[in-house]
PDB file of C-alpha atoms in Angstrom:
ATOM      1  CA  UNK A   1     -23.694 -38.986 -15.180  1.00 48.00           C
ATOM      2  CA  UNK A   2     -25.898 -38.908 -17.992  1.00 50.00           C
ATOM      3  CA  UNK A   3     -27.251 -36.166 -19.717  1.00 53.00           C
ATOM      4  CA  UNK A   4     -30.455 -37.482 -20.041  1.00 56.00           C
ATOM      5  CA  UNK A   5     -30.106 -37.739 -15.421  1.00 65.00           C
ATOM      6  CA  UNK A   6     -29.535 -34.391 -15.320  1.00 73.00           C
ATOM      7  CA  UNK A   7     -32.967 -32.664 -14.860  1.00 76.00           C
ATOM      8  CA  UNK A   8     -33.473 -35.200 -12.169  1.00 80.00           C
ATOM      9  CA  UNK A   9     -30.383 -34.063 -10.046  1.00 82.00           C
ATOM     10  CA  UNK A  10     -31.333 -30.560 -10.633  1.00 83.00           C
ATOM     11  CA  UNK A  11     -34.628 -31.425  -9.093  1.00 83.00           C
ATOM     12  CA  UNK A  12     -33.547 -33.396  -5.926  1.00 81.00           C
ATOM     13  CA  UNK A  13     -31.472 -29.906  -5.737  1.00 76.00           C
ATOM     14  CA  UNK A  14     -34.259 -28.212  -5.426  1.00 80.00           C
ATOM     15  CA  UNK A  15     -35.879 -30.336  -3.404  1.00 77.00           C
ATOM     16  CA  UNK A  16     -33.361 -30.354  -0.574  1.00 71.00           C
ATOM     17  CA  UNK A  17     -33.023 -26.193  -0.831  1.00 69.00           C
ATOM     18  CA  UNK A  18     -37.205 -26.266   0.206  1.00 74.00           C
ATOM     19  CA  UNK A  19     -37.419 -28.807   2.455  1.00 73.00           C
ATOM     20  CA  UNK A  20     -36.962 -27.111   6.216  1.00 70.00           C
ATOM     21  CA  UNK A  21     -33.440 -27.490   7.715  1.00 68.00           C
ATOM     22  CA  UNK A  22     -33.328 -29.554  11.079  1.00 70.00           C
ATOM     23  CA  UNK A  23     -31.617 -26.762  12.338  1.00 70.00           C
ATOM     24  CA  UNK A  24     -33.515 -23.838  13.325  1.00 74.00           C
ATOM     25  CA  UNK A  25     -33.430 -21.035  11.670  1.00 74.00           C
ATOM     26  CA  UNK A  26     -31.741 -19.142  15.433  1.00 81.00           C
ATOM     27  CA  UNK A  27     -28.894 -21.572  15.054  1.00 82.00           C
ATOM     28  CA  UNK A  28     -28.038 -21.540  11.339  1.00 80.00           C
ATOM     29  CA  UNK A  29     -28.020 -17.669  11.580  1.00 87.00           C
ATOM     30  CA  UNK A  30     -25.574 -17.545  15.142  1.00 91.00           C
ATOM     31  CA  UNK A  31     -23.358 -20.457  12.865  1.00 90.00           C
ATOM     32  CA  UNK A  32     -23.359 -18.042  10.095  1.00 90.00           C
ATOM     33  CA  UNK A  33     -22.157 -15.049  12.046  1.00 95.00           C
ATOM     34  CA  UNK A  34     -20.027 -17.019  14.197  1.00 95.00           C
ATOM     35  CA  UNK A  35     -18.094 -17.581  11.364  1.00 95.00           C
ATOM     36  CA  UNK A  36     -18.180 -14.424   9.711  1.00 95.00           C
ATOM     37  CA  UNK A  37     -16.619 -12.956  12.570  1.00 95.00           C
ATOM     38  CA  UNK A  38     -13.794 -15.896  12.322  1.00 96.00           C
ATOM     39  CA  UNK A  39     -12.960 -15.251   8.893  1.00 96.00           C
ATOM     40  CA  UNK A  40     -13.410 -11.822   8.439  1.00 94.00           C
ATOM     41  CA  UNK A  41     -10.874 -11.549  11.803  1.00 93.00           C
ATOM     42  CA  UNK A  42      -8.686 -14.138  10.192  1.00 94.00           C
ATOM     43  CA  UNK A  43      -8.661 -11.795   7.098  1.00 93.00           C
ATOM     44  CA  UNK A  44      -7.904  -8.597   9.087  1.00 90.00           C
ATOM     45  CA  UNK A  45      -5.043 -10.104  10.817  1.00 92.00           C
ATOM     46  CA  UNK A  46      -3.704 -11.492   8.152  1.00 90.00           C
ATOM     47  CA  UNK A  47      -3.522  -7.865   6.556  1.00 89.00           C
ATOM     48  CA  UNK A  48      -2.422  -5.977   9.446  1.00 90.00           C
ATOM     49  CA  UNK A  49       0.358  -8.971   9.576  1.00 91.00           C
ATOM     50  CA  UNK A  50       1.408  -7.946   6.108  1.00 89.00           C
ATOM     51  CA  UNK A  51       1.424  -3.928   6.896  1.00 89.00           C
ATOM     52  CA  UNK A  52       4.191  -3.971   9.249  1.00 91.00           C
ATOM     53  CA  UNK A  53       7.987  -2.398   8.463  1.00 91.00           C
ATOM     54  CA  UNK A  54       9.312  -6.189   9.654  1.00 91.00           C
ATOM     55  CA  UNK A  55       7.299  -7.865   6.645  1.00 90.00           C
ATOM     56  CA  UNK A  56       8.180  -5.267   3.970  1.00 86.00           C
ATOM     57  CA  UNK A  57      11.638  -5.717   5.036  1.00 89.00           C
ATOM     58  CA  UNK A  58      11.584  -9.761   5.209  1.00 88.00           C
ATOM     59  CA  UNK A  59      12.666  -9.655   1.170  1.00 83.00           C
ATOM     60  CA  UNK A  60      16.653  -8.736   0.666  1.00 79.00           C
ATOM     61  CA  UNK A  61      15.271  -6.952  -2.099  1.00 80.00           C
ATOM     62  CA  UNK A  62      13.722  -4.191   0.048  1.00 85.00           C
ATOM     63  CA  UNK A  63      15.839  -4.709   2.946  1.00 87.00           C
ATOM     64  CA  UNK A  64      19.564  -4.194   1.253  1.00 87.00           C
ATOM     65  CA  UNK A  65      18.236  -1.512  -1.397  1.00 86.00           C
ATOM     66  CA  UNK A  66      15.637   0.810  -0.641  1.00 87.00           C
ATOM     67  CA  UNK A  67      15.096   0.138   3.479  1.00 90.00           C
ATOM     68  CA  UNK A  68      19.132   0.455   4.152  1.00 89.00           C
ATOM     69  CA  UNK A  69      18.695   4.252   2.006  1.00 88.00           C
ATOM     70  CA  UNK A  70      15.950   5.293   4.703  1.00 90.00           C
ATOM     71  CA  UNK A  71      17.306   3.812   7.409  1.00 89.00           C
ATOM     72  CA  UNK A  72      20.671   5.753   6.798  1.00 86.00           C
ATOM     73  CA  UNK A  73      20.261   9.431   6.836  1.00 80.00           C
ATOM     74  CA  UNK A  74      16.457  10.459   6.472  1.00 87.00           C
ATOM     75  CA  UNK A  75      14.026  12.475   7.968  1.00 88.00           C
ATOM     76  CA  UNK A  76      11.432  10.130   8.083  1.00 89.00           C
ATOM     77  CA  UNK A  77      13.951   7.533  10.095  1.00 89.00           C
ATOM     78  CA  UNK A  78      15.773  10.204  12.193  1.00 88.00           C
ATOM     79  CA  UNK A  79      14.562  13.391  13.236  1.00 84.00           C
ATOM     80  CA  UNK A  80      14.635  15.983  16.157  1.00 83.00           C
ATOM     81  CA  UNK A  81      10.603  14.732  17.556  1.00 84.00           C
ATOM     82  CA  UNK A  82      11.843  11.334  17.690  1.00 87.00           C
ATOM     83  CA  UNK A  83       8.809  10.612  15.153  1.00 86.00           C
ATOM     84  CA  UNK A  84       9.841   7.585  12.500  1.00 89.00           C
ATOM     85  CA  UNK A  85       7.075   6.939   9.720  1.00 89.00           C
ATOM     86  CA  UNK A  86       7.629   3.581   8.764  1.00 90.00           C
ATOM     87  CA  UNK A  87       7.208   1.054   4.995  1.00 90.00           C
ATOM     88  CA  UNK A  88       3.146   1.345   5.660  1.00 90.00           C
ATOM     89  CA  UNK A  89       2.738   4.681   6.462  1.00 90.00           C
ATOM     90  CA  UNK A  90       4.234   6.099   3.525  1.00 88.00           C
ATOM     91  CA  UNK A  91       3.510   3.134   1.081  1.00 89.00           C
ATOM     92  CA  UNK A  92      -0.163   1.595   2.322  1.00 89.00           C
ATOM     93  CA  UNK A  93      -3.155   4.174   3.044  1.00 86.00           C
ATOM     94  CA  UNK A  94      -4.670   3.400   6.168  1.00 86.00           C
ATOM     95  CA  UNK A  95      -8.502   3.683   4.756  1.00 86.00           C
ATOM     96  CA  UNK A  96      -9.759   0.269   3.819  1.00 87.00           C
ATOM     97  CA  UNK A  97     -10.592   0.141   0.446  1.00 89.00           C
ATOM     98  CA  UNK A  98      -7.504   2.498  -0.858  1.00 87.00           C
ATOM     99  CA  UNK A  99      -5.531  -0.117   1.914  1.00 89.00           C
ATOM    100  CA  UNK A 100      -7.219  -3.358   0.036  1.00 90.00           C
ATOM    101  CA  UNK A 101      -6.439  -1.601  -3.767  1.00 89.00           C
ATOM    102  CA  UNK A 102      -2.401  -1.084  -2.235  1.00 87.00           C
ATOM    103  CA  UNK A 103      -2.517  -4.565  -0.711  1.00 87.00           C
ATOM    104  CA  UNK A 104      -3.530  -6.105  -4.366  1.00 87.00           C
ATOM    105  CA  UNK A 105      -1.473  -3.824  -6.113  1.00 85.00           C
ATOM    106  CA  UNK A 106       2.009  -4.466  -3.855  1.00 82.00           C
ATOM    107  CA  UNK A 107       1.003  -8.741  -4.400  1.00 80.00           C
ATOM    108  CA  UNK A 108       1.788  -7.986  -8.348  1.00 74.00           C
ATOM    109  CA  UNK A 109       4.714  -6.230  -7.192  1.00 73.00           C
ATOM    110  CA  UNK A 110       6.069  -9.788  -5.444  1.00 78.00           C
ATOM    111  CA  UNK A 111       5.948 -11.064  -8.764  1.00 79.00           C
ATOM    112  CA  UNK A 112       9.569  -9.184  -9.277  1.00 76.00           C
ATOM    113  CA  UNK A 113      10.677 -11.405  -6.355  1.00 77.00           C
ATOM    114  CA  UNK A 114       9.397 -14.503  -7.447  1.00 83.00           C
ATOM    115  CA  UNK A 115      10.704 -14.465 -11.248  1.00 85.00           C
ATOM    116  CA  UNK A 116      14.339 -12.737 -10.009  1.00 83.00           C
ATOM    117  CA  UNK A 117      13.625  -9.463 -12.016  1.00 85.00           C
ATOM    118  CA  UNK A 118      15.039  -7.691  -9.038  1.00 83.00           C
ATOM    119  CA  UNK A 119      16.666 -10.086  -6.798  1.00 82.00           C
ATOM    120  CA  UNK A 120      20.690  -8.518  -7.226  1.00 84.00           C
ATOM    121  CA  UNK A 121      21.288  -5.027  -6.108  1.00 86.00           C
ATOM    122  CA  UNK A 122      22.486  -4.786 -10.461  1.00 89.00           C
ATOM    123  CA  UNK A 123      18.780  -5.914 -11.448  1.00 88.00           C
ATOM    124  CA  UNK A 124      16.764  -3.770  -8.931  1.00 86.00           C
ATOM    125  CA  UNK A 125      19.075  -0.659 -10.105  1.00 88.00           C
ATOM    126  CA  UNK A 126      18.246  -1.564 -13.584  1.00 90.00           C
ATOM    127  CA  UNK A 127      14.713  -1.655 -12.506  1.00 89.00           C
ATOM    128  CA  UNK A 128      14.873   1.646 -10.060  1.00 89.00           C
ATOM    129  CA  UNK A 129      13.628   4.409 -12.422  1.00 91.00           C
ATOM    130  CA  UNK A 130      10.546   2.071 -13.737  1.00 90.00           C
ATOM    131  CA  UNK A 131       9.825   1.218 -10.127  1.00 88.00           C
ATOM    132  CA  UNK A 132      10.107   4.963  -8.822  1.00 90.00           C
ATOM    133  CA  UNK A 133       7.915   6.177 -11.557  1.00 91.00           C
ATOM    134  CA  UNK A 134       5.090   3.805 -10.570  1.00 89.00           C
ATOM    135  CA  UNK A 135       5.202   4.257  -6.667  1.00 89.00           C
ATOM    136  CA  UNK A 136       5.168   8.329  -7.823  1.00 92.00           C
ATOM    137  CA  UNK A 137       2.321   7.795 -10.430  1.00 92.00           C
ATOM    138  CA  UNK A 138       0.368   5.838  -7.323  1.00 89.00           C
ATOM    139  CA  UNK A 139       0.728   8.156  -4.857  1.00 90.00           C
ATOM    140  CA  UNK A 140       0.086  11.087  -7.207  1.00 91.00           C
ATOM    141  CA  UNK A 141      -3.396   9.610  -8.150  1.00 90.00           C
ATOM    142  CA  UNK A 142      -4.386   8.972  -4.720  1.00 88.00           C
ATOM    143  CA  UNK A 143      -3.308  12.705  -4.176  1.00 89.00           C
ATOM    144  CA  UNK A 144      -0.495  11.875  -1.794  1.00 89.00           C
ATOM    145  CA  UNK A 145      -2.575   9.580   0.888  1.00 86.00           C
ATOM    146  CA  UNK A 146       0.037   8.416   2.698  1.00 87.00           C
ATOM    147  CA  UNK A 147       1.760  11.519   3.741  1.00 89.00           C
ATOM    148  CA  UNK A 148      -1.444  13.439   3.912  1.00 84.00           C
ATOM    149  CA  UNK A 149      -2.257  11.104   7.025  1.00 84.00           C
ATOM    150  CA  UNK A 150       0.940  13.152   9.041  1.00 85.00           C
ATOM    151  CA  UNK A 151       1.294  16.375   6.823  1.00 85.00           C
ATOM    152  CA  UNK A 152      -1.146  18.903   5.294  1.00 82.00           C
ATOM    153  CA  UNK A 153      -1.306  22.447   3.763  1.00 77.00           C
ATOM    154  CA  UNK A 154      -3.668  23.277   5.779  1.00 79.00           C
ATOM    155  CA  UNK A 155      -2.158  22.886   9.601  1.00 82.00           C
ATOM    156  CA  UNK A 156       1.236  23.742   8.468  1.00 82.00           C
ATOM    157  CA  UNK A 157       2.344  27.385  10.324  1.00 84.00           C
ATOM    158  CA  UNK A 158       4.254  28.837   7.062  1.00 81.00           C
ATOM    159  CA  UNK A 159       5.557  31.393   9.312  1.00 85.00           C
ATOM    160  CA  UNK A 160       7.798  28.916  10.569  1.00 87.00           C
ATOM    161  CA  UNK A 161       9.029  27.385   7.457  1.00 86.00           C
ATOM    162  CA  UNK A 162      11.777  28.752   5.309  1.00 89.00           C
ATOM    163  CA  UNK A 163      11.221  31.297   2.965  1.00 90.00           C
ATOM    164  CA  UNK A 164      11.437  28.469  -0.266  1.00 91.00           C
ATOM    165  CA  UNK A 165       9.254  26.080   1.853  1.00 87.00           C
ATOM    166  CA  UNK A 166       6.595  28.550   2.554  1.00 87.00           C
ATOM    167  CA  UNK A 167       6.747  29.843  -1.193  1.00 90.00           C
ATOM    168  CA  UNK A 168       6.628  26.674  -2.292  1.00 88.00           C
ATOM    169  CA  UNK A 169       3.762  25.348  -0.116  1.00 87.00           C
ATOM    170  CA  UNK A 170       1.352  27.902  -0.681  1.00 86.00           C
ATOM    171  CA  UNK A 171       2.137  27.664  -5.003  1.00 88.00           C
ATOM    172  CA  UNK A 172       1.236  23.869  -4.034  1.00 85.00           C
ATOM    173  CA  UNK A 173      -1.828  25.138  -2.714  1.00 84.00           C
ATOM    174  CA  UNK A 174      -2.588  27.535  -5.597  1.00 88.00           C
ATOM    175  CA  UNK A 175      -2.058  24.673  -8.059  1.00 89.00           C
ATOM    176  CA  UNK A 176      -3.664  21.735  -6.391  1.00 87.00           C
ATOM    177  CA  UNK A 177      -0.188  20.112  -6.540  1.00 88.00           C
ATOM    178  CA  UNK A 178       0.351  17.140  -4.235  1.00 89.00           C
ATOM    179  CA  UNK A 179       3.654  16.282  -2.234  1.00 90.00           C
ATOM    180  CA  UNK A 180       4.905  13.667  -4.326  1.00 91.00           C
ATOM    181  CA  UNK A 181       5.321  16.450  -6.996  1.00 89.00           C
ATOM    182  CA  UNK A 182       8.172  18.245  -5.147  1.00 88.00           C
ATOM    183  CA  UNK A 183       9.204  15.117  -2.993  1.00 89.00           C
ATOM    184  CA  UNK A 184      10.541  12.754  -4.449  1.00 89.00           C
ATOM    185  CA  UNK A 185      13.635  11.532  -3.307  1.00 84.00           C
ATOM    186  CA  UNK A 186      12.836  12.267   0.271  1.00 85.00           C
ATOM    187  CA  UNK A 187      12.809   9.426   1.808  1.00 87.00           C
ATOM    188  CA  UNK A 188      14.864   7.415  -0.888  1.00 88.00           C
ATOM    189  CA  UNK A 189      17.971   7.988  -3.597  1.00 85.00           C
ATOM    190  CA  UNK A 190      16.596   9.175  -6.440  1.00 87.00           C
ATOM    191  CA  UNK A 191      17.157   6.780  -9.733  1.00 88.00           C
ATOM    192  CA  UNK A 192      19.743   7.478 -12.170  1.00 86.00           C
ATOM    193  CA  UNK A 193      18.466   8.564 -15.269  1.00 86.00           C
ATOM    194  CA  UNK A 194      15.696  10.727 -13.871  1.00 84.00           C
ATOM    195  CA  UNK A 195      13.612  13.007 -16.342  1.00 79.00           C
ATOM    196  CA  UNK A 196      14.075  16.367 -15.000  1.00 69.00           C
ATOM    197  CA  UNK A 197      10.623  17.020 -15.157  1.00 59.00           C
ATOM    198  CA  UNK A 198      10.558  14.312 -11.961  1.00 60.00           C
ATOM    199  CA  UNK A 199      13.661  16.240 -10.209  1.00 57.00           C
TER     200      UNK A 199
END
């Protein structure tokens, strides 16, 4: 299209937008709402499909490393009550906006799989401290939101806790600390070379 014909194209477009449609406003509105419901439903279905433990461990990097540790003797996998925290319970917030933010972050983490930077046990262990510190920082910034879906300092019966735990939880509440400040390694092995401040 020649540049001299561009104003004519704009005029035709504007005229088309101003000319009444042969479809009624009600039809267009109902069609738009139906399309929105289908698209929104499809989007939410996809988000929830990626929010299952089976999806999380579908790549061997997770299944053979951190999932194996989690399932081999952690309180979040096997305990006296039979309540199990799955990968999304600890790593994906329940609220919509924080969940979407986490999904975007997780999509960036897929780069490690695609690029092959963590595709063997040795490569994973070499990056493990960096990966753990990134996750701890994310959890701390969110005030351990995922932990607080199940655990809150205000609902704990501190009189039934061991003296050390009781004192620690009282100090945490007083100092506005968050769960991940003290509970690193609760579901996965601590990385080698961890700074003492993190232990």
